[in-house]
XYZ file of C-alpha atoms in Angstrom:
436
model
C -120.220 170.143 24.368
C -123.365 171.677 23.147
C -126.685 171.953 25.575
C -128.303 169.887 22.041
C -125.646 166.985 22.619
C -125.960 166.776 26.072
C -129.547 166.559 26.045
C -129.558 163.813 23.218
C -127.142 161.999 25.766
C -129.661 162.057 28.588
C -132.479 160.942 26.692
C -130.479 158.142 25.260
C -128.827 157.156 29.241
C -133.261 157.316 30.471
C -134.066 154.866 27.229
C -131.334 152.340 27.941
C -130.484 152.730 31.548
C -126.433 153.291 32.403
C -124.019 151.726 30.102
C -121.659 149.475 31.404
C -118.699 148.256 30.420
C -119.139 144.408 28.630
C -115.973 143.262 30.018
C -117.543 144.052 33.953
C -120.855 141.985 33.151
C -118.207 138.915 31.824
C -118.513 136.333 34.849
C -114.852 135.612 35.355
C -114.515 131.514 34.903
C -113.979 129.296 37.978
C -110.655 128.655 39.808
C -109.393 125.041 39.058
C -108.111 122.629 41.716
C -104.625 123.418 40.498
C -105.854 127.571 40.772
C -106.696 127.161 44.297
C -104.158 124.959 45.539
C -101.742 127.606 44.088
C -103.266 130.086 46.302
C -103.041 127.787 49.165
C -99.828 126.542 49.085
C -96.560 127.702 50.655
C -93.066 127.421 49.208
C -90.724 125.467 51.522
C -86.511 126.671 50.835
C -85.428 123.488 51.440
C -85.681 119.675 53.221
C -81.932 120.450 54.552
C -81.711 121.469 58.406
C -79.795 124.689 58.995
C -79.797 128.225 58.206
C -82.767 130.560 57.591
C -85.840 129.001 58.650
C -88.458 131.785 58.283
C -90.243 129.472 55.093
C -91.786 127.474 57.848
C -93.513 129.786 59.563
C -96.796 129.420 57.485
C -96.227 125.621 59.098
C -96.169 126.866 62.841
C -99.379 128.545 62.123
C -100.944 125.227 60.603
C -99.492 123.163 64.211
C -100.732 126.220 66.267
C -101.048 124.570 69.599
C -100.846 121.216 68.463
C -99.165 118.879 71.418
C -97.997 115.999 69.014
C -97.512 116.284 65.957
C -97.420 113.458 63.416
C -95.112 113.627 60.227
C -95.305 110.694 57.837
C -92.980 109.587 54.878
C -94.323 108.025 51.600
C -91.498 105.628 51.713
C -89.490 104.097 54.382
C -85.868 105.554 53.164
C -85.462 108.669 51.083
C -83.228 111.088 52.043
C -85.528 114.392 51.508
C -88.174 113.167 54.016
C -85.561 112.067 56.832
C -84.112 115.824 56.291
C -87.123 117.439 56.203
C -88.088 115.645 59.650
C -85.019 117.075 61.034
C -85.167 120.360 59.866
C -88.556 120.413 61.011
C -87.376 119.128 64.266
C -84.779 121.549 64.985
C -86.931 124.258 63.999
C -89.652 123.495 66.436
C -87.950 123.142 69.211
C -86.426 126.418 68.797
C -89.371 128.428 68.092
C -92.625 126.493 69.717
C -91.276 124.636 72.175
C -90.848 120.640 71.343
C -88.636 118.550 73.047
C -89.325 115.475 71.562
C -88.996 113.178 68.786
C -90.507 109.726 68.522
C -89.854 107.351 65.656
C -91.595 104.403 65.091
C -89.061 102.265 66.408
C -89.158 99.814 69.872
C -89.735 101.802 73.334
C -86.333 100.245 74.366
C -84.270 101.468 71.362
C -85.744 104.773 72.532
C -84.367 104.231 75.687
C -80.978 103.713 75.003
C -81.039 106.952 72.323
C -82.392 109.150 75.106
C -79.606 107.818 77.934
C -77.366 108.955 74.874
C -79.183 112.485 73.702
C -79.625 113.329 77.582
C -76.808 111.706 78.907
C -74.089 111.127 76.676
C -73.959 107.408 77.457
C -72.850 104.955 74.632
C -72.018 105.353 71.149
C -74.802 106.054 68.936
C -73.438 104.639 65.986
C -73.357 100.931 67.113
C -76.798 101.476 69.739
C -78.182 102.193 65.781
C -76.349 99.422 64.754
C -77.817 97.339 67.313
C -81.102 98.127 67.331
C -82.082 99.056 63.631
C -82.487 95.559 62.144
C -84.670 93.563 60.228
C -87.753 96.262 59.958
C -86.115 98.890 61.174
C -83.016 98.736 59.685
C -84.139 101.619 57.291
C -83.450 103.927 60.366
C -79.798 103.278 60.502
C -79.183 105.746 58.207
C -76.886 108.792 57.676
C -80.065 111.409 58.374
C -80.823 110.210 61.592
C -77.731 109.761 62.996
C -76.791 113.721 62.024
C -80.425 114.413 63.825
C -79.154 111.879 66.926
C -75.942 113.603 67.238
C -77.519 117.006 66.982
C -79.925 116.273 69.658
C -76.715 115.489 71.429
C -74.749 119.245 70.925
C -77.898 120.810 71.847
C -78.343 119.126 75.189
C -74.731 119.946 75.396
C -76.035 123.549 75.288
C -79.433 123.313 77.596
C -78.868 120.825 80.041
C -81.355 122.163 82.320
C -84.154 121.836 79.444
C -82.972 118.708 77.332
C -84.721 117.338 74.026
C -85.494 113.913 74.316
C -85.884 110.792 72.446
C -88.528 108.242 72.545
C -89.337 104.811 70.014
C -92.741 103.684 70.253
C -92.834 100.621 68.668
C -93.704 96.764 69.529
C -91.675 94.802 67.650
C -88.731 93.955 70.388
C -87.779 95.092 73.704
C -84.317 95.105 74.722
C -82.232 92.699 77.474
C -81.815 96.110 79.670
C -85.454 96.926 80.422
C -85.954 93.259 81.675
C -83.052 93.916 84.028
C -84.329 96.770 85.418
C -87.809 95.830 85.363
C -86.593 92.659 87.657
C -83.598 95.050 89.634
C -86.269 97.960 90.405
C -89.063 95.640 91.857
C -86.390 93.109 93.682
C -85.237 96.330 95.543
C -88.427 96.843 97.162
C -89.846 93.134 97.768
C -86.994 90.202 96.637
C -89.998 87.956 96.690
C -91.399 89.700 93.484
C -88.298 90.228 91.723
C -87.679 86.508 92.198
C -91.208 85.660 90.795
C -90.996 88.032 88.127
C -87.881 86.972 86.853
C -89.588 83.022 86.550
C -91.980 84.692 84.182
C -89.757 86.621 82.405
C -87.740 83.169 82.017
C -87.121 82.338 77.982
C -88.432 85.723 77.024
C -85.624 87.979 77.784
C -83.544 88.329 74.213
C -80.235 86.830 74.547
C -79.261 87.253 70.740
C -79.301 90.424 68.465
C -82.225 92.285 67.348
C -83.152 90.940 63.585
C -82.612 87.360 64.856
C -84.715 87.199 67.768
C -87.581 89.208 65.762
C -87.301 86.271 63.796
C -87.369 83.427 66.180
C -90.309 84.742 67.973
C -92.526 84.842 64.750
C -91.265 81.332 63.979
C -92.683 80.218 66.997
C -95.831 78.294 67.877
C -98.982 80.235 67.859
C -100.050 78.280 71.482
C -96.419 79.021 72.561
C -96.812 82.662 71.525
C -100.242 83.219 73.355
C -98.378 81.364 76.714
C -95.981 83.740 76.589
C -98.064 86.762 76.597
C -100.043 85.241 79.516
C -96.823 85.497 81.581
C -95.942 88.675 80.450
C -99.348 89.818 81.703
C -98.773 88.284 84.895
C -96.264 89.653 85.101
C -97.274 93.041 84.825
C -99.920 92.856 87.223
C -97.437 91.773 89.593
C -95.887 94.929 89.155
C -98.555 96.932 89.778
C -99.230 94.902 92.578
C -96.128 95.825 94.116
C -96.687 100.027 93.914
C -93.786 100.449 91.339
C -93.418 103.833 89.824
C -94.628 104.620 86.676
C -91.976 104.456 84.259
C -91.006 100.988 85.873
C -94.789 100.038 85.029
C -94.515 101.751 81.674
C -91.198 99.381 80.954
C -93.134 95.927 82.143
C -95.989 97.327 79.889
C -93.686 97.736 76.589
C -92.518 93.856 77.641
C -95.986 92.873 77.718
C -96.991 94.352 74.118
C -94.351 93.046 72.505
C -95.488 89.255 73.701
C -98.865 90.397 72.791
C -97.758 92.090 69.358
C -96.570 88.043 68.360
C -99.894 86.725 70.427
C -102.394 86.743 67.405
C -102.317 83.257 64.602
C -101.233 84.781 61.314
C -102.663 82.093 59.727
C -105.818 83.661 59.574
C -106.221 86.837 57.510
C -108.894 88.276 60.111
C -105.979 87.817 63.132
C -103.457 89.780 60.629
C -105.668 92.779 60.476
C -106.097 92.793 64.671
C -102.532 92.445 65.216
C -101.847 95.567 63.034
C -104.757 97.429 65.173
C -103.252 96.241 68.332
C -99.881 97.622 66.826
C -100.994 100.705 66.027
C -103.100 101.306 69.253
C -100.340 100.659 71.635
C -97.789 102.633 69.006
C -100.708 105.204 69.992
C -100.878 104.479 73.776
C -96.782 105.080 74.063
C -96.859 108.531 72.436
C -99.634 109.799 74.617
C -98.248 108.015 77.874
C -95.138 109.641 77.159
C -96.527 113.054 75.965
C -98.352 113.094 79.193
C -95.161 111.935 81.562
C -92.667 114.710 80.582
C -94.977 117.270 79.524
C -93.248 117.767 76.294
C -94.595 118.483 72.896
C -93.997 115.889 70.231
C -92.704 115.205 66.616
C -93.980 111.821 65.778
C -92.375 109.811 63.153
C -93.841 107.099 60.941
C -94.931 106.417 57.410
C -97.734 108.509 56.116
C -100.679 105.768 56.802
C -99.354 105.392 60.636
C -99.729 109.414 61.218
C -103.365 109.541 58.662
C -106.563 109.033 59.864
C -107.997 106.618 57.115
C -106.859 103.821 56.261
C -106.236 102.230 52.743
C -105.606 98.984 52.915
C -108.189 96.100 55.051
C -104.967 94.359 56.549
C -104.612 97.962 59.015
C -108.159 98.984 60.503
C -107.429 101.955 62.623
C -104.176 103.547 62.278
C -102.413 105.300 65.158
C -102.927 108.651 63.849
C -106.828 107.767 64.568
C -105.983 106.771 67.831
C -103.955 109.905 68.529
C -106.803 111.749 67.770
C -109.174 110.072 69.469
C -106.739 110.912 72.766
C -105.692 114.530 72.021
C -108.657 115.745 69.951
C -107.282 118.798 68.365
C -104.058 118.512 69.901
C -102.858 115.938 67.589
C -102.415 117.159 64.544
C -100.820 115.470 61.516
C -98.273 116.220 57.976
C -98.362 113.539 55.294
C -95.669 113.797 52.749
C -96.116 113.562 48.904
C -93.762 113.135 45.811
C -93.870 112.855 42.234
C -90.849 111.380 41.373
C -87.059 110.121 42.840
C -85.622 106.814 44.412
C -85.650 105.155 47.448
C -84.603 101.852 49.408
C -86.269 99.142 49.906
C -86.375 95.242 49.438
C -88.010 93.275 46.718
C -91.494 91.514 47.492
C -89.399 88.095 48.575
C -87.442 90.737 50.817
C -84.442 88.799 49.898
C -81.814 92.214 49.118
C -82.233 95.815 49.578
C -82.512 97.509 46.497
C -82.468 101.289 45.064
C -85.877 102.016 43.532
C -86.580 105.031 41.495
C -90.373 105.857 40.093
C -91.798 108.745 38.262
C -93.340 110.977 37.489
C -96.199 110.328 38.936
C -99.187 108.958 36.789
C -102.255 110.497 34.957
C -105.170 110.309 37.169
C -102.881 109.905 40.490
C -102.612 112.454 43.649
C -99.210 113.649 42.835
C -99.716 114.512 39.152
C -102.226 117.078 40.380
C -99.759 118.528 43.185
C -96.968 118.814 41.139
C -98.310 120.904 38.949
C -98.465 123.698 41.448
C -96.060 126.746 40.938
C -93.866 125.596 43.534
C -91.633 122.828 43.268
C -91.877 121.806 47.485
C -94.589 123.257 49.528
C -97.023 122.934 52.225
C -100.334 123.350 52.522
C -102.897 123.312 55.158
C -105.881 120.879 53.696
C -108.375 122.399 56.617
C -108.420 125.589 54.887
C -108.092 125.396 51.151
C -111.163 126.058 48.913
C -113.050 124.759 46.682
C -112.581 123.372 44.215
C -109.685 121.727 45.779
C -111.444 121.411 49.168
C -113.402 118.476 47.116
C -110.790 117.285 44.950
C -108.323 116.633 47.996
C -111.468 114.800 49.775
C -111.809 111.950 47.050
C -109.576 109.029 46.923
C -107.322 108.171 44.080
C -103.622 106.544 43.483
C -100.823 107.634 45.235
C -97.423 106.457 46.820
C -97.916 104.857 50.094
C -94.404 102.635 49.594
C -93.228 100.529 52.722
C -90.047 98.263 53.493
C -90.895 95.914 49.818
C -91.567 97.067 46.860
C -93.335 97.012 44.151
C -96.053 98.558 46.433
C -99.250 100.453 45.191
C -99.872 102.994 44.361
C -102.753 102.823 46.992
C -106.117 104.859 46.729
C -105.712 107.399 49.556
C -108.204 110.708 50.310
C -105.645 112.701 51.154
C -107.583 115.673 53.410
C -109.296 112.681 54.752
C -106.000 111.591 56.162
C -103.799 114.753 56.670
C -104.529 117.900 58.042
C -101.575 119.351 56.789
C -99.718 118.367 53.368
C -96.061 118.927 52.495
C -95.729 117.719 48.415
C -91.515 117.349 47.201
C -90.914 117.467 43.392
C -88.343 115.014 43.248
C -86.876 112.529 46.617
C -83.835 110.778 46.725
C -82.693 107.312 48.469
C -81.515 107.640 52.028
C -77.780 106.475 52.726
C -78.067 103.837 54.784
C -75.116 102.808 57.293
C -73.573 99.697 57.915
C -75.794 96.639 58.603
């Protein structure tokens, strides 16, 4: 290069100032909510328990030190989420520590699954036989019993540090826990156990599950209300009499389950405080448990138990808010998504259980969004992800929230409103359910 050309190069770079490239000056466009959630979102393996298990890390940093953790279901019976829960299960336990899984099922069918888990005693097939009627009677599935028998083997294995099982539910308590209730305080004062067992008269099931769930809510409402009046004497006099805790805890599940039936369903306002009181004392069993072993928890229920928010007017604070509310940051929560598959449930007269299948999921809905991620199942933590996602995932819109009767929804949910955490499946199938 000449000392002419070079100096016609600096005059021109003083005129105009540096060049720079126009493709650096180009403002690159925004991310959309689909962009970021990509970059969010982690790729699960599979909903199937076993093998390699290193695609859930990214999910024990999201838990970190949570104490409970809640994982919903967006129905009540499809295989995927039942395995997931398992896998899930299995795989916290052996790398964080859990020992416990709750489903939202009655404190005394928890009972008799931990005697079994812990103990070996009975045969879990007919105790979920026996106590998975009526509304539960999406639990007596194939998935759960594999998870049951499981916990089982492993106990087998660790007897000195066993898993446990707990149910947390209101809707029935079991013949047994009267028994001991009344055996446990007659031992120390046979006054008591005589006077508790005149309260406890007529209350105390003596027919299966399904059919006395039914007979109580065909009662009376003044018959229902007397009956929860004895139960709460009843558990006073307990207290009275210095039992330990877990025999107070039993009289205590006795007592909610009057109290669940206690309210006139008549009335649409008395509807709505039932399901409160349902979900606050679903609440109070997790924690009192938590707290009594010391054990960290998987919690499971359908998505808008676990949320915080609720969607519909009938449910005004869910447990999940009530967990929170007792653990702070401890309690943490996973709501499960899908855009398409089947599932069981009944038909709005809940005359006959039926296979449903949906899908895919509708313009304008939650799941049409998510499933256009790169990854066909995936988690991601909604704390963290950006914007504009972070605002997206905070606005309410349609989206599967399917119970025991369907059609159901879709229901306007906020989903980082409700979840801290968010696991989204492609495609679910119906769970196998077991004999009824």
């Amino acid at each position: 290069m000449t000392w002419k050309r070079t100096s016609t190069i600096l005059t021109l770079i003083v005129i105009l100032g540096t060049v720079v490239p126009a493709a650096a000056t180009t403002r690159a466009p925004a991310p959309t909510v689909v962009e970021t959630l990509d970059r969010a979102a982690h790729p699960l393996r599979t909903v199937e328990p076993g093998g390699d298990t290193r695609d859930l890390r990214p999910l024990d940093r999201m838990i970190a030190d949570a104490e409970v953790v809640g994982v919903g279901e967006a129905t009540h019976s499809s295989h995927d989420f039942f395995a997931l829960k398992d896998r899930l299960f299995r795989h916290l336990v052996e790398k964080k520590g859990f020992r416990t899984f709750a489903l939202e099922a009655p404190w005394s069918t928890g009972l008799r699954l931990d005697d079994y888990v812990v103990y070996g005693k009975g045969d879990p097939r007919r105790i979920m036989r026996e106590e998975f009627q009526r509304d539960y009677l999406w639990w007596n599935n194939t998935d759960y019993l594999r998870l049951v028998e499981w916990m089982r083997e492993y106990n087998i294995r660790h007897p000195a540090d066993p898993v446990r099982f707990v149910g947390d539910d209101t809707a029935w308590t079991g013949p047994e826990v009267y028994d001991e209730v009344v055996a446990r305080v007659a031992a120390a004062d046979p006054a008591s156990g005589e006077r508790l067992n005149g309260l406890y008269r007529g209350l105390r099931p003596t027919v299966p599950t399904g059919t006395y769930i039914e007979s109580y809510l065909g009662k009376p409402y003044a018959e229902r209300r007397e009956m929860a009046e004895r139960t709460g004497e009843a558990l006073e006099l307990v207290r009275r009499t210095g039992a330990d805790g877990g025999t107070v805890q039993d009289a205590t599940a006795i007592d909610r389950t009057a109290r669940q039936y206690a309210f006139d369903f008549e009335e649409p306002g008395q509807i709505a405080e039932a399901m409160r009181y349902r979900d606050q004392a679903m609440a109070a069993n997790v924690l009192w448990w938590q707290r009594h072993t010391g054990t960290k928890v998987l919690l499971s229920a359908h998505d808008a138990h676990v949320g915080y928010e609720s969607y519909d007017p009938a449910y005004p604070k869910m447990q999940g808010a009530f967990l929170r509310d007792g653990l702070g940051a401890a309690y943490v929560n996973i709501g499960l998504t899908f855009d398409r598959g089947s599932f069981n449930a009944t038909d709005q007269d809940e005359t006959a259980v039926r296979r449903w299948t949906v899908g895919p999921a509708a313009p304008g809905s939650n799941e049409r969004t998510l499933d256009r991620v790169r990854y066909r199942d995936y988690a991601v933590d909604l704390r963290t992800v950006g914007s504009p996602a972070r605002t997206w995932l905070r606005q309410a819109r349609p989206t599967y929230r399917i119970g025991t009767a369907y059609p159901d929804g879709p229901h306007d949910v906020a989903l980082a409103r409700t979840h801290d955490i968010l696991v989204h499946l492609h495609r679910v199938t119906a769970a196998r359910l077991r004999e009824r």
